[in-house]
PDB file of C-alpha atoms in Angstrom:
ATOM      1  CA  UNK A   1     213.877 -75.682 153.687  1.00  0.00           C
ATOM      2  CA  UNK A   2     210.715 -73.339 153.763  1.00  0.00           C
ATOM      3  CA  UNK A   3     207.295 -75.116 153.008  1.00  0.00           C
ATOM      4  CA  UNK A   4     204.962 -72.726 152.032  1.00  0.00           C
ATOM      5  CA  UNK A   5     201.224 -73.130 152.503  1.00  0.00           C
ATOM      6  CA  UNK A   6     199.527 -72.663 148.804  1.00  0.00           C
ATOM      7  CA  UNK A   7     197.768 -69.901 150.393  1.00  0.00           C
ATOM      8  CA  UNK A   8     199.881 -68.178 152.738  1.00  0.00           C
ATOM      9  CA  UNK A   9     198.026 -64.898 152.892  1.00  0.00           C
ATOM     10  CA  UNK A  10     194.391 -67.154 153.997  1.00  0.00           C
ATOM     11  CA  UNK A  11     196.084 -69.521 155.913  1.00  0.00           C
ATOM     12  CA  UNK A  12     194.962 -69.383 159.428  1.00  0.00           C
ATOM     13  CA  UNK A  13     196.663 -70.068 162.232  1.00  0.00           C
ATOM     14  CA  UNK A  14     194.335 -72.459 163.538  1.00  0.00           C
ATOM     15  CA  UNK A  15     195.586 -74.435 160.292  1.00  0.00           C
ATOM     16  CA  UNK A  16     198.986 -73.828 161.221  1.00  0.00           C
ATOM     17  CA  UNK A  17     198.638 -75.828 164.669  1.00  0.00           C
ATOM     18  CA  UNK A  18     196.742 -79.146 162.932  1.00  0.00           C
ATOM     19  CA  UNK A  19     199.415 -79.098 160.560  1.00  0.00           C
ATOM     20  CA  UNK A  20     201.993 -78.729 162.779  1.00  0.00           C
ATOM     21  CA  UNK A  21     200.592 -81.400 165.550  1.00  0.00           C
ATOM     22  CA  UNK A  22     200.743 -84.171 163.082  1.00  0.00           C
ATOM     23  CA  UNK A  23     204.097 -83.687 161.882  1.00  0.00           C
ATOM     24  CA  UNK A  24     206.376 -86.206 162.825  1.00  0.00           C
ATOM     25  CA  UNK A  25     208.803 -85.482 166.141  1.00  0.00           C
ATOM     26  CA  UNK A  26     211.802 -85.099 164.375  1.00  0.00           C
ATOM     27  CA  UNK A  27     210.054 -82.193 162.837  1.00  0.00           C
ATOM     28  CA  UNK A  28     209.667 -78.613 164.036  1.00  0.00           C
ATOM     29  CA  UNK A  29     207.456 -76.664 162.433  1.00  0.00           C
ATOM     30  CA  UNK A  30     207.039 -72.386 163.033  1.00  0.00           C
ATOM     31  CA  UNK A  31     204.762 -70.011 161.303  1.00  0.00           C
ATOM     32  CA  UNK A  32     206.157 -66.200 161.391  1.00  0.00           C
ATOM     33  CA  UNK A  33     204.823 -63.362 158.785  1.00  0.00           C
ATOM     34  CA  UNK A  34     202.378 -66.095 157.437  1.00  0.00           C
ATOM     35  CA  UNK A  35     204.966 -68.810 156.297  1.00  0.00           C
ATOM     36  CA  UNK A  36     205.408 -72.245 157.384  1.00  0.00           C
ATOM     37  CA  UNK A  37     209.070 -72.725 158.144  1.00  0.00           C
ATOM     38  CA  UNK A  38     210.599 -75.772 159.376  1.00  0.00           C
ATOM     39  CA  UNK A  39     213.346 -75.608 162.408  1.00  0.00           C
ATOM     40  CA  UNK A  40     216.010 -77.979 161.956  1.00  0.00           C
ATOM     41  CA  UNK A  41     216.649 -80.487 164.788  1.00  0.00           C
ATOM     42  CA  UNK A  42     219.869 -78.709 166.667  1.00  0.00           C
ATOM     43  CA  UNK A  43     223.296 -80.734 166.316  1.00  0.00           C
ATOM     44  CA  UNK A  44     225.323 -81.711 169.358  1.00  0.00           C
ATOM     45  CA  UNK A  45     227.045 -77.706 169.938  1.00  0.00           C
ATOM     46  CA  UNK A  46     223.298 -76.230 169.516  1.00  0.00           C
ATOM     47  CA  UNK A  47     222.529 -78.245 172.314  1.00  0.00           C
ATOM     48  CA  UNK A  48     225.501 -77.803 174.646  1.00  0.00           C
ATOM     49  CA  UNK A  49     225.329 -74.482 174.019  1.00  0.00           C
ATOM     50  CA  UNK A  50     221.845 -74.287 175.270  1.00  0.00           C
ATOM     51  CA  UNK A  51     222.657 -76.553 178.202  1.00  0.00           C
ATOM     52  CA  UNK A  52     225.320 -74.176 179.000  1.00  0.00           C
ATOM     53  CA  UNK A  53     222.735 -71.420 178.868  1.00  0.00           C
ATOM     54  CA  UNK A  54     220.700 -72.989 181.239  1.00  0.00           C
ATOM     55  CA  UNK A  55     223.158 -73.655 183.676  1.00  0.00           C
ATOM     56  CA  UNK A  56     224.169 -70.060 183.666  1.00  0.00           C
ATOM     57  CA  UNK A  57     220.651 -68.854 184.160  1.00  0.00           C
ATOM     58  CA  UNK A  58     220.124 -71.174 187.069  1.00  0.00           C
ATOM     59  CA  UNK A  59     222.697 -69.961 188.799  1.00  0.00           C
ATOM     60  CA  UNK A  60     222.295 -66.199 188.157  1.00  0.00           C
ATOM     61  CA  UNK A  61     218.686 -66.751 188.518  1.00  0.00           C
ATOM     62  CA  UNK A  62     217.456 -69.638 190.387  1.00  0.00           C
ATOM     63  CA  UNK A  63     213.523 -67.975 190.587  1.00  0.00           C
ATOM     64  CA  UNK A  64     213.436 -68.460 186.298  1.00  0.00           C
ATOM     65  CA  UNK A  65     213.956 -71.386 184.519  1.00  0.00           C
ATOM     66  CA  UNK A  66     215.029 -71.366 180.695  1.00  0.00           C
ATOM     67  CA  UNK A  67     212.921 -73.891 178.917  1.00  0.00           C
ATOM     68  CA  UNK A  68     214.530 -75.708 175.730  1.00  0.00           C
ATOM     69  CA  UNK A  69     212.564 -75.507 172.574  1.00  0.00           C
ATOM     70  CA  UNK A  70     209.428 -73.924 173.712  1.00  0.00           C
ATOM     71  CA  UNK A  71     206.467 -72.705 171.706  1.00  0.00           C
ATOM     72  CA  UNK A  72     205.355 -69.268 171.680  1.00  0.00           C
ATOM     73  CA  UNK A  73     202.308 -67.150 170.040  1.00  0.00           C
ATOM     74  CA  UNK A  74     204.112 -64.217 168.682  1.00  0.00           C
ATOM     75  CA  UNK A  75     203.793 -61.195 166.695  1.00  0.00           C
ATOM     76  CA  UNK A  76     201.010 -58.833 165.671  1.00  0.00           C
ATOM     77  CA  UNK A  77     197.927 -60.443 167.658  1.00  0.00           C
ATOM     78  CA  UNK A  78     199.869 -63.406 168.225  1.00  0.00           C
ATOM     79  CA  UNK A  79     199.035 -65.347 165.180  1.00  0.00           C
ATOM     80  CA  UNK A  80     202.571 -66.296 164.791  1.00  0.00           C
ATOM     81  CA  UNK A  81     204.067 -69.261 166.341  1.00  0.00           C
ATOM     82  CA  UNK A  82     207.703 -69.778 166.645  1.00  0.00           C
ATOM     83  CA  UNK A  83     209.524 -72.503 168.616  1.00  0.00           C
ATOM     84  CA  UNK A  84     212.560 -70.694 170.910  1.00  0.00           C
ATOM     85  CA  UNK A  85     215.474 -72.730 171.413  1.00  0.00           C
ATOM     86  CA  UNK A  86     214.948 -71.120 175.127  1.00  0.00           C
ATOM     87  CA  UNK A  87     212.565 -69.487 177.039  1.00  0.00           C
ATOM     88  CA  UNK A  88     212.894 -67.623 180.344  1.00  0.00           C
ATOM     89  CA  UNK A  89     210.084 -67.285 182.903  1.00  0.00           C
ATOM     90  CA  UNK A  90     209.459 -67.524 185.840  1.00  0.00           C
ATOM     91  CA  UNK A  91     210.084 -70.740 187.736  1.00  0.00           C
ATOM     92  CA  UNK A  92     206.464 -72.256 187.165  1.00  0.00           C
ATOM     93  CA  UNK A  93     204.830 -69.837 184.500  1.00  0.00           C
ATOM     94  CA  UNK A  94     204.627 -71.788 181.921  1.00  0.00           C
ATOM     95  CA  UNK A  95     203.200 -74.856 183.450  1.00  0.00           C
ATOM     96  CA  UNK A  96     199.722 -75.482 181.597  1.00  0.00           C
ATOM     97  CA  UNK A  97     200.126 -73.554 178.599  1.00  0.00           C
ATOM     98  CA  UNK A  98     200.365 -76.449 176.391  1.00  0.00           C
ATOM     99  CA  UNK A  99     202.444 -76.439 173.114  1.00  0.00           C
ATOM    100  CA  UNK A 100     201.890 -72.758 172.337  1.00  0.00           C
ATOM    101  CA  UNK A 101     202.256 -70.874 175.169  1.00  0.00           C
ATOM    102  CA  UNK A 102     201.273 -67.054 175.576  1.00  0.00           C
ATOM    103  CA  UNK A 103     204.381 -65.021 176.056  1.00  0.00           C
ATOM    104  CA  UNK A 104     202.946 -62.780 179.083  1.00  0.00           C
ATOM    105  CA  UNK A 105     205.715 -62.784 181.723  1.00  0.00           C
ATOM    106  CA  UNK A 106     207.987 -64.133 179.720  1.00  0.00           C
ATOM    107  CA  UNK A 107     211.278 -62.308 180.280  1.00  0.00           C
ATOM    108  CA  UNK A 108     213.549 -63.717 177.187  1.00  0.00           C
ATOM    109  CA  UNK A 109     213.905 -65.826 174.150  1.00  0.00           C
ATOM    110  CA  UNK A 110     217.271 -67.276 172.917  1.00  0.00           C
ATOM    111  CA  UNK A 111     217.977 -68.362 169.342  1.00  0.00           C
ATOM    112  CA  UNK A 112     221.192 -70.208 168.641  1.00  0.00           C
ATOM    113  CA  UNK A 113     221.852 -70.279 164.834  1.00  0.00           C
ATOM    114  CA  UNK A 114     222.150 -73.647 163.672  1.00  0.00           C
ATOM    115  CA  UNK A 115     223.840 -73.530 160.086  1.00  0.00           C
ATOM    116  CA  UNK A 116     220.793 -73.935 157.795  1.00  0.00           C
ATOM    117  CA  UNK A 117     220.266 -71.234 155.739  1.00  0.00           C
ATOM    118  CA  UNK A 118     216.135 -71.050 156.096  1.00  0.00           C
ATOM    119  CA  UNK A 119     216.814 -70.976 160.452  1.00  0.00           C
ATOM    120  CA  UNK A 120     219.571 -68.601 160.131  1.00  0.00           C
ATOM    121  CA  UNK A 121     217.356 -66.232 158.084  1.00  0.00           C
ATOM    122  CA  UNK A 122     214.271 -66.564 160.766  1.00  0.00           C
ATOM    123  CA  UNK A 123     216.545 -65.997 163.763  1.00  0.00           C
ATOM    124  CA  UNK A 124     218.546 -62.576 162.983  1.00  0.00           C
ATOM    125  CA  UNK A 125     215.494 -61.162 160.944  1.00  0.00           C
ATOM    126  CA  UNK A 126     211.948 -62.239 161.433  1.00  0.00           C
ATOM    127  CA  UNK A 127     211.966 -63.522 164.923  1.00  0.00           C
ATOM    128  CA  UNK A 128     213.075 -60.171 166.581  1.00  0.00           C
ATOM    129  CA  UNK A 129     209.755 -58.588 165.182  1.00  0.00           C
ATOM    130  CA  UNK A 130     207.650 -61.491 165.934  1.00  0.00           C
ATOM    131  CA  UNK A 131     209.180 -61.243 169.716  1.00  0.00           C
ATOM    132  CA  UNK A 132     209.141 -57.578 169.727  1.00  0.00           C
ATOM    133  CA  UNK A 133     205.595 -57.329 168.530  1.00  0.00           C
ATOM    134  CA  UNK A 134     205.046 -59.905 171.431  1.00  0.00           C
ATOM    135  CA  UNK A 135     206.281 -57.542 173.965  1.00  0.00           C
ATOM    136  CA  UNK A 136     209.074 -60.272 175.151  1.00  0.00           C
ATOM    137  CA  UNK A 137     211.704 -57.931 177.243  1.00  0.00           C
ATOM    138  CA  UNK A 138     214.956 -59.541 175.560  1.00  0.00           C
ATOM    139  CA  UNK A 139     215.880 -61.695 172.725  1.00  0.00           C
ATOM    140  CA  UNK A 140     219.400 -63.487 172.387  1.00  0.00           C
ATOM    141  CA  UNK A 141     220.541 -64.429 169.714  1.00  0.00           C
ATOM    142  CA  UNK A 142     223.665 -66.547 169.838  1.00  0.00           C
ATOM    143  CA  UNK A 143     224.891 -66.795 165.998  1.00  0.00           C
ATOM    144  CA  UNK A 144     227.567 -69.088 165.269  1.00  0.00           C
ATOM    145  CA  UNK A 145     228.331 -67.938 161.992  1.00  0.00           C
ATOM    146  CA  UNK A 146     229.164 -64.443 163.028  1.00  0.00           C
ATOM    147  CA  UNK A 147     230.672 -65.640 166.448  1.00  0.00           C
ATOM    148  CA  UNK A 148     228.345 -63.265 168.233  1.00  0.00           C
ATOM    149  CA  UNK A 149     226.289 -62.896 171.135  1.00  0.00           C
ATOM    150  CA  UNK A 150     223.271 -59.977 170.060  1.00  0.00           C
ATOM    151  CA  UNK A 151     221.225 -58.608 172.692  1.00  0.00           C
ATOM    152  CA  UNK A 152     218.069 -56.844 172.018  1.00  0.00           C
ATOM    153  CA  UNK A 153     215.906 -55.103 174.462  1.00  0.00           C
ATOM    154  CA  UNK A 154     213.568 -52.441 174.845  1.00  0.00           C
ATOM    155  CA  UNK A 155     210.490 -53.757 172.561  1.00  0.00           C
ATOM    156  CA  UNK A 156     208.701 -51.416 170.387  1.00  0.00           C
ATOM    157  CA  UNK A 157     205.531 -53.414 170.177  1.00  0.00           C
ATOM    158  CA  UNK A 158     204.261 -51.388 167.681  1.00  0.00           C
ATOM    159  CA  UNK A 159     206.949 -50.698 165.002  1.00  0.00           C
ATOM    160  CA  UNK A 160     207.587 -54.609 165.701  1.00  0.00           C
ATOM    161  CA  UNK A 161     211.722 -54.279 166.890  1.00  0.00           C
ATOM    162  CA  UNK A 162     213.675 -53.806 169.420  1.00  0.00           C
ATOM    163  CA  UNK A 163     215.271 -50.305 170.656  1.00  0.00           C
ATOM    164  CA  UNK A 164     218.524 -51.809 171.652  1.00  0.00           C
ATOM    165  CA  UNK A 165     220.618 -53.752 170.081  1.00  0.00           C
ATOM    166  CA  UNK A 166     223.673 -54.727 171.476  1.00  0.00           C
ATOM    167  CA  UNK A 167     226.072 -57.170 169.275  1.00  0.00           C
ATOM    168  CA  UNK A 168     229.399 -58.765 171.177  1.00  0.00           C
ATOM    169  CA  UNK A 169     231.803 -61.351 169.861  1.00  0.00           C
ATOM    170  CA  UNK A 170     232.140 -64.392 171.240  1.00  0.00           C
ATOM    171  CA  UNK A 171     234.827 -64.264 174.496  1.00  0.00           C
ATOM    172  CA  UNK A 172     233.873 -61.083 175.664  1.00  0.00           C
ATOM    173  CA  UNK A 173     231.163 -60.288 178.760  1.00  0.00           C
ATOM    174  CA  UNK A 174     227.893 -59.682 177.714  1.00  0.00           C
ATOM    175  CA  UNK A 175     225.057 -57.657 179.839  1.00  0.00           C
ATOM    176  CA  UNK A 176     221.673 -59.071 179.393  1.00  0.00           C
ATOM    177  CA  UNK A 177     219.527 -55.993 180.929  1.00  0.00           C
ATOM    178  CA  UNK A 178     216.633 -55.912 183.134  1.00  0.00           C
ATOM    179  CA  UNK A 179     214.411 -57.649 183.442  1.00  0.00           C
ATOM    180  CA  UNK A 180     216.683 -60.689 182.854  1.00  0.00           C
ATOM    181  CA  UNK A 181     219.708 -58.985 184.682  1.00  0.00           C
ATOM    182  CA  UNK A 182     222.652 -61.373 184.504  1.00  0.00           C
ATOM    183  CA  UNK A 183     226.209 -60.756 182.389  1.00  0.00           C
ATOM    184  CA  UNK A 184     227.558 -63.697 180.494  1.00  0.00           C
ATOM    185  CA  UNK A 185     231.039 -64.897 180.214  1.00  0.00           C
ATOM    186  CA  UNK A 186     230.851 -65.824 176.241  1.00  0.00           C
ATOM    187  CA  UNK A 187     234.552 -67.059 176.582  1.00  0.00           C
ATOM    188  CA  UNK A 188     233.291 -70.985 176.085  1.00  0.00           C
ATOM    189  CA  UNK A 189     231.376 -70.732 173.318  1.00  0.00           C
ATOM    190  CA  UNK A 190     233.950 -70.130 170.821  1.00  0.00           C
ATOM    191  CA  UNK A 191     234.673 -73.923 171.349  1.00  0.00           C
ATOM    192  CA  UNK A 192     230.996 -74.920 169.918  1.00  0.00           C
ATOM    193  CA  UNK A 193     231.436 -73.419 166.089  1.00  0.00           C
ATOM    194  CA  UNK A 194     232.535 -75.103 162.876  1.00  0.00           C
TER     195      UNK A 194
END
């Protein structure tokens, strides 16, 4: 579901943050290209999947830690704000940022799609300009509907994408590139789709 602000176009962001911090906590709200979407709460192989990110980051990488469901200012002039299912920084970077943090030294954002039509059109389309435009070195995108693995790189911060893109199904050993660095076994995570 996509709630639209009756002004989209005026709506600032500032706006976008009150509304957002008095939603309810079962409710996560993003604002990318000037439209208030809402992120649906991620069902039980959303989140295992992200735990098993995690894991597999820690050990690759013990100086970063992947933080679940982290707020970012993104795209032109960061007036976007979109809520990663995981963000990887530095062990550390993000500590006082608050809510929205700036994405400066952050090395990667992962999306996992999460079967609701609205989320599944932010992940694959909006949210790689929005990170791109941010200057974030990689985006994952883990999409359970495709059973793929997509790895973009190489941000063009002013055309808003991503050089690379790199897609892999699900089972086979995916590189995530500098400055991340690590290869995935992707073997597991054809247990955690419908």
């Amino acid at each position: 579901m996509t709630v639209m602000a009756e002004h989209t176009s005026q709506m600032q962001v500032e706006e976008f943050e009150e509304i957002a911090s008095k939603a309810p906590e079962t409710v996560m709200l993003e604002f990318i290209d000037g439209r208030i979407g809402v992120k649906r709460m991620p069902d039980g192989d959303h989140a295992t999947i992200t735990m098993w990110l995690i894991r597999q980051c820690i050990q690759a990488r013990p100086d970063l830690d992947l933080h679940p469901e982290q707020g970012l200012k993104v795209g032109p002039y960061r007036k976007g704000r979109a809520r990663a299912d995981g963000v990887l920084a530095p062990v550390a970077h993000l500590a006082g940022q608050g809510e929205w943090a700036d994405p400066s030294g952050v090395l990667m954002v992962v999306e996992v799609t999460s079967y609701d039509e609205d989320t599944d059109r932010r992940d694959p389309f909006e949210k790689p300009s929005a990170y791109a435009a941010a200057g974030i070195p990689v985006y994952l995108l883990i999409d359970r509907d495709s059973c793929t693995v997509i790895v973009h790189s190489g941000p063009d911060r002013e055309g808003a994408r991503y050089r690379d893109v790199h897609t892999s199904r699900f089972g086979e050993k995916v590189k995530v590139p500098e400055p991340v660095g690590i290869e995935l076994d992707t073997e597991i995570l054809k247990s955690y789709v419908r």
